[in-house]
Amino acid sequence: MSRRTRNPLAAAFAKHFAHSTVTHSEPVTPTMQRIRLVAEQPITFPYTPGQHIRVQINDPLSISGILRPGETLRTYTIWDLHLDERAIELRVHLYPGDGIGLAWAQQVRPGDPVTYWWPKGDFYTTNEAAYHVFLGEETASAAFGPMIRALDPSAPVYGVLESESPEHDLPMPGRHELARVYRHGASAVASQALLDGVADLALPEQPGMAYVAGEARTCQLIRNFLVQERNWPRTAIKVKPFWAVGKPGLH
Ligand SMILES: Cc1cc2nc3c(=O)[nH]c(=O)nc-3n(C[C@H](O)[C@H](O)[C@H](O)COP(=O)(O)OP(=O)(O)OC[C@H]3O[C@@H](n4cnc5c(N)ncnc54)[C@H](O)[C@@H]3O)c2cc1C
């Protein structure tokens, strides 16, 4: 990853990405890595909690990147942003697999250069809902943290968070009682554990706003459950598939 590229395309896109250096890479849980990036320049982008950056694993503006765009950028939510320190914190799930994002998160060390593309995305909370429901697995939890932190502290929050087992639970901000469910070796695809957790969740009678993220088929099953079994309107459910088998690099 070259920091000082002479690629004329890079100059044209320069305002869309930032060069940074890794200052921390350490486990938060056995399968969740904290990665902290400090930008070379002051951070000036507009930002809403829940938005993501795209980490450049391979240069999308290089010849090989243009030929294989699916092997260039990977999407991670900004867990925390410290403008005064020009720092972005990520929480990256170390799942059992072989993606390029996974390999990057496993290997990256303090001092390594990282280019990231500026925040995007419309997966964020609105303070107008009567209450908020967060539903998803580890990757979703990495997005729910900043979304929950952005809510008014008095906002009612419910949720079901899935992980492999209790030691893999990502600590969440605030004092909210979020239910936890565990796969214990089962697949996160079309997750029965999460679906059962949602079915067991006691919610107020009127719909609030639900945020559903993580594996694509699980997201679909949960949305169907809320619509068909709980009579929620689709407009009250924000769904964001974060990964899908055979579809690398969703964003
Ligand atoms: C808006 C958005 C925000 C996201 N935020 C975060 C975040 O903050 N933290 C985070 O860890 N992830 C986050 N993700 C998910 C992350 O981008 C994906 O997990 C991504 O696929 C990882 O890239 P990769 O190169 O490791 O795997 P890919 O090359 O994309 O995929 C390779 C294979 O691995 C499978 N796979 C990918 N991720 C997982 C997984 N978690 N568990 C099991 N199998 C998987 C894929 O289905 C595919 O078959 C986010 C995704 C989106 C769209």
mmCIF file of C-alpha atoms and ligand atoms in Angstrom:
data_model
loop_
_atom_site.group_PDB
_atom_site.id
_atom_site.type_symbol
_atom_site.label_atom_id
_atom_site.label_comp_id
_atom_site.label_asym_id
_atom_site.label_seq_id
_atom_site.Cartn_x
_atom_site.Cartn_y
_atom_site.Cartn_z
ATOM 1 C CA MET A 1 0.000 0.000 0.000
ATOM 2 C CA SER A 2 1.846 3.063 -1.189
ATOM 3 C CA ARG A 3 1.121 6.277 0.668
ATOM 4 C CA ARG A 4 2.578 8.613 -1.904
ATOM 5 C CA THR A 5 1.124 7.499 -5.186
ATOM 6 C CA ARG A 6 1.796 9.264 -8.484
ATOM 7 C CA ASN A 7 -1.322 7.749 -10.009
ATOM 8 C CA PRO A 8 -3.247 10.642 -11.668
ATOM 9 C CA LEU A 9 -6.532 8.883 -10.822
ATOM 10 C CA ALA A 10 -5.565 9.024 -7.134
ATOM 11 C CA ALA A 11 -5.092 12.787 -7.380
ATOM 12 C CA ALA A 12 -8.605 13.109 -8.833
ATOM 13 C CA PHE A 13 -10.087 11.091 -5.954
ATOM 14 C CA ALA A 14 -7.832 12.536 -3.222
ATOM 15 C CA LYS A 15 -10.625 14.350 -1.402
ATOM 16 C CA HIS A 16 -12.461 11.053 -0.889
ATOM 17 C CA PHE A 17 -9.811 9.201 1.086
ATOM 18 C CA ALA A 18 -7.401 9.737 3.950
ATOM 19 C CA HIS A 19 -3.999 8.302 4.772
ATOM 20 C CA SER A 20 -3.552 7.125 8.330
ATOM 21 C CA THR A 21 -1.323 5.061 10.607
ATOM 22 C CA VAL A 22 -2.414 2.238 12.881
ATOM 23 C CA THR A 23 -1.688 3.106 16.516
ATOM 24 C CA HIS A 24 -3.480 0.195 18.221
ATOM 25 C CA SER A 25 -4.488 -3.291 17.186
ATOM 26 C CA GLU A 26 -5.570 -5.437 20.112
ATOM 27 C CA PRO A 27 -8.316 -7.864 21.054
ATOM 28 C CA VAL A 28 -11.456 -6.653 22.832
ATOM 29 C CA THR A 29 -12.836 -10.198 22.864
ATOM 30 C CA PRO A 30 -11.210 -13.370 21.456
ATOM 31 C CA THR A 31 -12.848 -12.590 18.095
ATOM 32 C CA MET A 32 -13.228 -8.797 18.074
ATOM 33 C CA GLN A 33 -10.224 -6.653 17.241
ATOM 34 C CA ARG A 34 -9.901 -3.014 18.234
ATOM 35 C CA ILE A 35 -8.053 -1.115 15.483
ATOM 36 C CA ARG A 36 -7.244 2.578 15.888
ATOM 37 C CA LEU A 37 -6.264 4.695 12.886
ATOM 38 C CA VAL A 38 -4.749 8.169 13.202
ATOM 39 C CA ALA A 39 -5.042 10.303 10.079
ATOM 40 C CA GLU A 40 -2.163 12.356 8.694
ATOM 41 C CA GLN A 41 -4.427 15.378 8.170
ATOM 42 C CA PRO A 42 -7.241 16.825 10.320
ATOM 43 C CA ILE A 43 -10.508 14.939 9.810
ATOM 44 C CA THR A 44 -13.010 17.211 8.095
ATOM 45 C CA PHE A 45 -15.700 14.868 6.804
ATOM 46 C CA PRO A 46 -19.334 15.155 7.901
ATOM 47 C CA TYR A 47 -20.183 12.183 10.093
ATOM 48 C CA THR A 48 -23.265 10.546 11.594
ATOM 49 C CA PRO A 49 -22.770 7.716 14.151
ATOM 50 C CA GLY A 50 -23.482 4.402 12.413
ATOM 51 C CA GLN A 51 -21.705 5.382 9.222
ATOM 52 C CA HIS A 52 -18.834 3.327 7.894
ATOM 53 C CA ILE A 53 -15.499 3.800 6.224
ATOM 54 C CA ARG A 54 -14.034 1.565 3.547
ATOM 55 C CA VAL A 55 -10.564 0.342 4.400
ATOM 56 C CA GLN A 56 -8.291 0.035 1.401
ATOM 57 C CA ILE A 57 -6.801 -3.441 1.427
ATOM 58 C CA ASN A 58 -5.644 -3.160 -2.202
ATOM 59 C CA ASP A 59 -5.616 0.065 -4.227
ATOM 60 C CA PRO A 60 -8.879 0.314 -6.236
ATOM 61 C CA LEU A 61 -7.228 2.827 -8.575
ATOM 62 C CA SER A 62 -4.374 0.490 -9.562
ATOM 63 C CA ILE A 63 -4.557 -1.717 -12.667
ATOM 64 C CA SER A 64 -5.146 -4.851 -10.578
ATOM 65 C CA GLY A 65 -7.726 -2.971 -8.488
ATOM 66 C CA ILE A 66 -9.607 -1.859 -11.608
ATOM 67 C CA LEU A 67 -9.532 -5.447 -12.905
ATOM 68 C CA ARG A 68 -10.615 -6.941 -9.540
ATOM 69 C CA PRO A 69 -12.610 -4.242 -7.715
ATOM 70 C CA GLY A 70 -14.083 -6.825 -5.322
ATOM 71 C CA GLU A 71 -10.649 -7.337 -3.772
ATOM 72 C CA THR A 72 -9.890 -3.733 -2.859
ATOM 73 C CA LEU A 73 -12.082 -2.128 -0.158
ATOM 74 C CA ARG A 74 -13.736 -3.544 2.964
ATOM 75 C CA THR A 75 -16.451 -1.882 5.025
ATOM 76 C CA TYR A 76 -16.164 -1.187 8.772
ATOM 77 C CA THR A 77 -18.333 1.045 10.935
ATOM 78 C CA ILE A 78 -16.691 3.903 12.793
ATOM 79 C CA TRP A 79 -16.975 2.689 16.389
ATOM 80 C CA ASP A 80 -15.665 5.992 17.702
ATOM 81 C CA LEU A 81 -14.308 9.207 16.245
ATOM 82 C CA HIS A 82 -11.879 11.514 18.098
ATOM 83 C CA LEU A 83 -11.536 14.641 15.987
ATOM 84 C CA ASP A 84 -9.002 16.222 18.351
ATOM 85 C CA GLU A 85 -6.690 13.222 17.909
ATOM 86 C CA ARG A 86 -7.564 12.678 14.212
ATOM 87 C CA ALA A 87 -8.431 9.143 15.296
ATOM 88 C CA ILE A 88 -10.963 6.566 14.167
ATOM 89 C CA GLU A 89 -11.669 3.431 16.178
ATOM 90 C CA LEU A 90 -12.903 0.233 14.517
ATOM 91 C CA ARG A 91 -14.168 -3.052 15.919
ATOM 92 C CA VAL A 92 -13.452 -5.830 13.440
ATOM 93 C CA HIS A 93 -14.902 -9.293 13.821
ATOM 94 C CA LEU A 94 -12.372 -12.116 13.398
ATOM 95 C CA TYR A 95 -14.723 -14.748 12.013
ATOM 96 C CA PRO A 96 -13.551 -18.230 10.965
ATOM 97 C CA GLY A 97 -12.903 -17.597 7.251
ATOM 98 C CA ASP A 98 -10.461 -16.240 4.717
ATOM 99 C CA GLY A 99 -11.599 -12.804 3.483
ATOM 100 C CA ILE A 100 -9.037 -10.107 2.689
ATOM 101 C CA GLY A 101 -10.547 -7.828 5.344
ATOM 102 C CA LEU A 102 -10.212 -10.602 7.902
ATOM 103 C CA ALA A 103 -6.565 -11.201 6.938
ATOM 104 C CA TRP A 104 -5.885 -7.464 7.209
ATOM 105 C CA ALA A 105 -7.426 -7.253 10.689
ATOM 106 C CA GLN A 106 -5.460 -10.294 11.861
ATOM 107 C CA GLN A 107 -2.124 -9.008 10.561
ATOM 108 C CA VAL A 108 -2.252 -5.226 10.974
ATOM 109 C CA ARG A 109 0.182 -3.804 13.538
ATOM 110 C CA PRO A 110 0.843 -0.375 15.110
ATOM 111 C CA GLY A 111 2.893 1.686 12.663
ATOM 112 C CA ASP A 112 1.292 0.181 9.544
ATOM 113 C CA PRO A 113 -0.061 2.690 6.996
ATOM 114 C CA VAL A 114 -3.769 2.426 6.123
ATOM 115 C CA THR A 115 -5.728 4.365 3.548
ATOM 116 C CA TYR A 116 -9.460 4.628 4.183
ATOM 117 C CA TRP A 117 -12.268 6.048 2.105
ATOM 118 C CA TRP A 118 -14.481 8.602 3.782
ATOM 119 C CA PRO A 119 -17.673 7.729 5.674
ATOM 120 C CA LYS A 120 -20.834 6.763 3.903
ATOM 121 C CA GLY A 121 -24.097 5.101 4.770
ATOM 122 C CA ASP A 122 -27.590 5.770 6.008
ATOM 123 C CA PHE A 123 -27.705 3.202 8.807
ATOM 124 C CA TYR A 124 -28.134 5.403 11.857
ATOM 125 C CA THR A 125 -30.626 6.100 14.633
ATOM 126 C CA THR A 126 -33.296 8.728 14.810
ATOM 127 C CA ASN A 127 -34.262 10.234 18.157
ATOM 128 C CA GLU A 128 -37.862 10.537 17.011
ATOM 129 C CA ALA A 129 -38.822 6.873 17.559
ATOM 130 C CA ALA A 130 -40.736 5.906 20.730
ATOM 131 C CA TYR A 131 -38.135 3.211 21.353
ATOM 132 C CA HIS A 132 -35.278 1.465 19.530
ATOM 133 C CA VAL A 133 -34.594 -2.222 18.923
ATOM 134 C CA PHE A 134 -31.143 -3.489 17.866
ATOM 135 C CA LEU A 135 -30.924 -6.964 16.355
ATOM 136 C CA GLY A 136 -27.804 -8.629 14.965
ATOM 137 C CA GLU A 137 -24.582 -10.590 15.453
ATOM 138 C CA GLU A 138 -20.973 -9.474 16.065
ATOM 139 C CA THR A 139 -20.549 -7.269 12.970
ATOM 140 C CA ALA A 140 -23.900 -5.650 13.695
ATOM 141 C CA SER A 141 -22.866 -5.014 17.314
ATOM 142 C CA ALA A 142 -19.860 -3.077 15.996
ATOM 143 C CA ALA A 143 -22.339 -0.687 14.349
ATOM 144 C CA PHE A 144 -24.922 -0.689 17.148
ATOM 145 C CA GLY A 145 -22.387 0.630 19.695
ATOM 146 C CA PRO A 146 -22.001 4.084 18.094
ATOM 147 C CA MET A 147 -25.699 4.175 17.171
ATOM 148 C CA ILE A 148 -26.757 3.558 20.771
ATOM 149 C CA ARG A 149 -24.200 6.083 22.035
ATOM 150 C CA ALA A 150 -25.741 8.718 19.729
ATOM 151 C CA LEU A 151 -29.215 8.301 21.259
ATOM 152 C CA ASP A 152 -30.526 10.492 24.001
ATOM 153 C CA PRO A 153 -29.533 8.655 27.247
ATOM 154 C CA SER A 154 -33.209 8.511 28.259
ATOM 155 C CA ALA A 155 -34.295 6.808 24.987
ATOM 156 C CA PRO A 156 -35.779 3.327 25.588
ATOM 157 C CA VAL A 157 -33.518 0.697 23.996
ATOM 158 C CA TYR A 158 -34.167 -3.016 23.459
ATOM 159 C CA GLY A 159 -32.197 -5.569 21.548
ATOM 160 C CA VAL A 160 -30.921 -9.056 20.952
ATOM 161 C CA LEU A 161 -27.225 -9.444 20.232
ATOM 162 C CA GLU A 162 -25.829 -12.729 18.992
ATOM 163 C CA SER A 163 -22.296 -14.018 19.381
ATOM 164 C CA GLU A 164 -20.506 -17.341 19.490
ATOM 165 C CA SER A 165 -20.505 -17.617 23.319
ATOM 166 C CA PRO A 166 -20.527 -15.207 26.298
ATOM 167 C CA GLU A 167 -16.767 -14.484 26.142
ATOM 168 C CA HIS A 168 -17.360 -13.120 22.613
ATOM 169 C CA ASP A 169 -19.910 -10.476 23.705
ATOM 170 C CA LEU A 170 -18.839 -7.007 22.606
ATOM 171 C CA PRO A 171 -19.493 -4.623 25.530
ATOM 172 C CA MET A 172 -22.129 -2.054 24.588
ATOM 173 C CA PRO A 173 -22.311 1.577 25.718
ATOM 174 C CA GLY A 174 -24.961 2.774 28.178
ATOM 175 C CA ARG A 175 -26.912 0.860 30.784
ATOM 176 C CA HIS A 176 -29.396 -0.782 28.486
ATOM 177 C CA GLU A 177 -30.487 -4.357 29.085
ATOM 178 C CA LEU A 178 -29.804 -6.039 25.782
ATOM 179 C CA ALA A 179 -30.568 -9.740 25.501
ATOM 180 C CA ARG A 180 -27.700 -11.970 24.395
ATOM 181 C CA VAL A 181 -27.995 -15.191 22.428
ATOM 182 C CA TYR A 182 -25.280 -17.660 21.440
ATOM 183 C CA ARG A 183 -24.578 -19.802 18.400
ATOM 184 C CA HIS A 184 -22.368 -22.327 20.230
ATOM 185 C CA GLY A 185 -20.860 -23.559 16.967
ATOM 186 C CA ALA A 186 -23.965 -23.209 14.782
ATOM 187 C CA SER A 187 -23.852 -21.099 11.616
ATOM 188 C CA ALA A 188 -24.536 -17.359 11.666
ATOM 189 C CA VAL A 189 -26.291 -17.805 8.308
ATOM 190 C CA ALA A 190 -30.099 -17.798 8.705
ATOM 191 C CA SER A 191 -29.416 -17.842 12.443
ATOM 192 C CA GLN A 192 -32.015 -19.708 14.451
ATOM 193 C CA ALA A 193 -30.437 -18.474 17.701
ATOM 194 C CA LEU A 194 -31.072 -14.853 16.781
ATOM 195 C CA LEU A 195 -34.526 -15.546 15.416
ATOM 196 C CA ASP A 196 -35.499 -17.363 18.641
ATOM 197 C CA GLY A 197 -34.078 -14.454 20.655
ATOM 198 C CA VAL A 198 -36.207 -11.975 18.714
ATOM 199 C CA ALA A 199 -39.303 -14.151 19.162
ATOM 200 C CA ASP A 200 -38.667 -14.174 22.937
ATOM 201 C CA LEU A 201 -38.166 -10.416 23.140
ATOM 202 C CA ALA A 202 -40.901 -8.589 25.056
ATOM 203 C CA LEU A 203 -41.608 -5.272 23.345
ATOM 204 C CA PRO A 204 -44.198 -2.526 23.864
ATOM 205 C CA GLU A 205 -47.420 -3.059 21.920
ATOM 206 C CA GLN A 206 -46.871 -0.238 19.435
ATOM 207 C CA PRO A 207 -43.945 -0.529 17.000
ATOM 208 C CA GLY A 208 -40.828 1.543 17.598
ATOM 209 C CA MET A 209 -37.832 1.618 15.246
ATOM 210 C CA ALA A 210 -35.835 -1.568 14.627
ATOM 211 C CA TYR A 211 -32.277 -1.780 13.292
ATOM 212 C CA VAL A 212 -31.361 -5.148 11.814
ATOM 213 C CA ALA A 213 -27.855 -5.904 10.541
ATOM 214 C CA GLY A 214 -25.395 -8.739 10.022
ATOM 215 C CA GLU A 215 -25.777 -11.811 7.826
ATOM 216 C CA ALA A 216 -28.129 -11.185 4.892
ATOM 217 C CA ARG A 217 -30.484 -14.164 5.249
ATOM 218 C CA THR A 218 -30.821 -13.661 8.989
ATOM 219 C CA CYS A 219 -31.717 -10.010 8.357
ATOM 220 C CA GLN A 220 -34.420 -11.094 5.941
ATOM 221 C CA LEU A 221 -35.877 -13.661 8.382
ATOM 222 C CA ILE A 222 -35.979 -11.110 11.194
ATOM 223 C CA ARG A 223 -37.670 -8.493 9.062
ATOM 224 C CA ASN A 224 -40.264 -11.068 7.955
ATOM 225 C CA PHE A 225 -40.847 -12.036 11.582
ATOM 226 C CA LEU A 226 -41.425 -8.450 12.703
ATOM 227 C CA VAL A 227 -43.748 -7.744 9.775
ATOM 228 C CA GLN A 228 -45.709 -11.011 9.801
ATOM 229 C CA GLU A 229 -45.739 -11.990 13.482
ATOM 230 C CA ARG A 230 -45.586 -8.609 15.214
ATOM 231 C CA ASN A 231 -47.417 -6.521 12.580
ATOM 232 C CA TRP A 232 -44.637 -3.965 12.295
ATOM 233 C CA PRO A 233 -44.727 -1.704 9.235
ATOM 234 C CA ARG A 234 -41.695 -2.183 6.968
ATOM 235 C CA THR A 235 -40.924 1.524 7.309
ATOM 236 C CA ALA A 236 -40.207 0.984 11.025
ATOM 237 C CA ILE A 237 -37.456 -1.561 10.264
ATOM 238 C CA LYS A 238 -34.058 -0.442 8.966
ATOM 239 C CA VAL A 239 -32.280 -3.457 7.494
ATOM 240 C CA LYS A 240 -28.628 -3.461 6.468
ATOM 241 C CA PRO A 241 -27.067 -6.755 5.359
ATOM 242 C CA PHE A 242 -23.393 -6.559 6.345
ATOM 243 C CA TRP A 243 -22.253 -9.793 4.724
ATOM 244 C CA ALA A 244 -23.639 -12.601 2.589
ATOM 245 C CA VAL A 245 -22.150 -15.926 1.593
ATOM 246 C CA GLY A 246 -20.621 -15.638 -1.869
ATOM 247 C CA LYS A 247 -20.935 -11.835 -1.954
ATOM 248 C CA PRO A 248 -17.586 -10.448 -0.784
ATOM 249 C CA GLY A 249 -17.138 -6.852 0.273
ATOM 250 C CA LEU A 250 -20.724 -5.648 0.811
ATOM 251 C CA HIS A 251 -21.063 -1.926 1.540
HETATM 252 C C1 LIG B 1 -22.325 -0.919 6.280
HETATM 253 C C2 LIG B 1 -21.451 -2.029 6.821
HETATM 254 C C3 LIG B 1 -20.798 -1.862 8.029
HETATM 255 C C4 LIG B 1 -19.990 -2.889 8.544
HETATM 256 N N1 LIG B 1 -19.341 -2.695 9.728
HETATM 257 C C5 LIG B 1 -18.560 -3.688 10.233
HETATM 258 C C6 LIG B 1 -17.833 -3.513 11.460
HETATM 259 O O1 LIG B 1 -17.823 -2.438 12.066
HETATM 260 N N2 LIG B 1 -17.102 -4.564 11.923
HETATM 261 C C7 LIG B 1 -17.039 -5.767 11.255
HETATM 262 O O2 LIG B 1 -16.364 -6.693 11.727
HETATM 263 N N3 LIG B 1 -17.694 -5.957 10.092
HETATM 264 C C8 LIG B 1 -18.429 -4.941 9.564
HETATM 265 N N4 LIG B 1 -19.080 -5.115 8.381
HETATM 266 C C9 LIG B 1 -18.995 -6.440 7.743
HETATM 267 C C10 LIG B 1 -17.734 -6.611 6.920
HETATM 268 O O3 LIG B 1 -17.623 -5.583 5.952
HETATM 269 C C11 LIG B 1 -17.839 -7.990 6.239
HETATM 270 O O4 LIG B 1 -17.735 -8.994 7.216
HETATM 271 C C12 LIG B 1 -16.839 -8.197 5.142
HETATM 272 O O5 LIG B 1 -17.322 -9.215 4.310
HETATM 273 C C13 LIG B 1 -15.461 -8.581 5.642
HETATM 274 O O6 LIG B 1 -14.600 -8.664 4.532
HETATM 275 P P1 LIG B 1 -13.679 -9.918 4.265
HETATM 276 O O7 LIG B 1 -12.723 -9.522 3.200
HETATM 277 O O8 LIG B 1 -13.150 -10.468 5.545
HETATM 278 O O9 LIG B 1 -14.655 -11.019 3.690
HETATM 279 P P2 LIG B 1 -15.268 -11.062 2.213
HETATM 280 O O10 LIG B 1 -14.213 -11.243 1.193
HETATM 281 O O11 LIG B 1 -16.187 -9.890 2.077
HETATM 282 O O12 LIG B 1 -16.120 -12.384 2.312
HETATM 283 C C14 LIG B 1 -15.484 -13.668 2.220
HETATM 284 C C15 LIG B 1 -16.442 -14.725 2.751
HETATM 285 O O13 LIG B 1 -16.548 -14.604 4.165
HETATM 286 C C16 LIG B 1 -17.903 -14.479 4.556
HETATM 287 N N5 LIG B 1 -17.970 -13.532 5.689
HETATM 288 C C17 LIG B 1 -17.730 -12.203 5.651
HETATM 289 N N6 LIG B 1 -17.888 -11.664 6.868
HETATM 290 C C18 LIG B 1 -18.246 -12.685 7.690
HETATM 291 C C19 LIG B 1 -18.565 -12.786 9.076
HETATM 292 N N7 LIG B 1 -18.542 -11.715 9.890
HETATM 293 N N8 LIG B 1 -18.878 -13.993 9.585
HETATM 294 C C20 LIG B 1 -18.894 -15.098 8.807
HETATM 295 N N9 LIG B 1 -18.617 -15.080 7.478
HETATM 296 C C21 LIG B 1 -18.310 -13.895 6.940
HETATM 297 C C22 LIG B 1 -18.595 -13.928 3.320
HETATM 298 O O14 LIG B 1 -19.940 -14.276 3.307
HETATM 299 C C23 LIG B 1 -17.851 -14.560 2.175
HETATM 300 O O15 LIG B 1 -18.399 -15.797 1.855
HETATM 301 C C24 LIG B 1 -19.859 -4.103 7.828
HETATM 302 C C25 LIG B 1 -20.499 -4.248 6.591
HETATM 303 C C26 LIG B 1 -21.294 -3.234 6.092
HETATM 304 C C27 LIG B 1 -21.975 -3.423 4.756
#
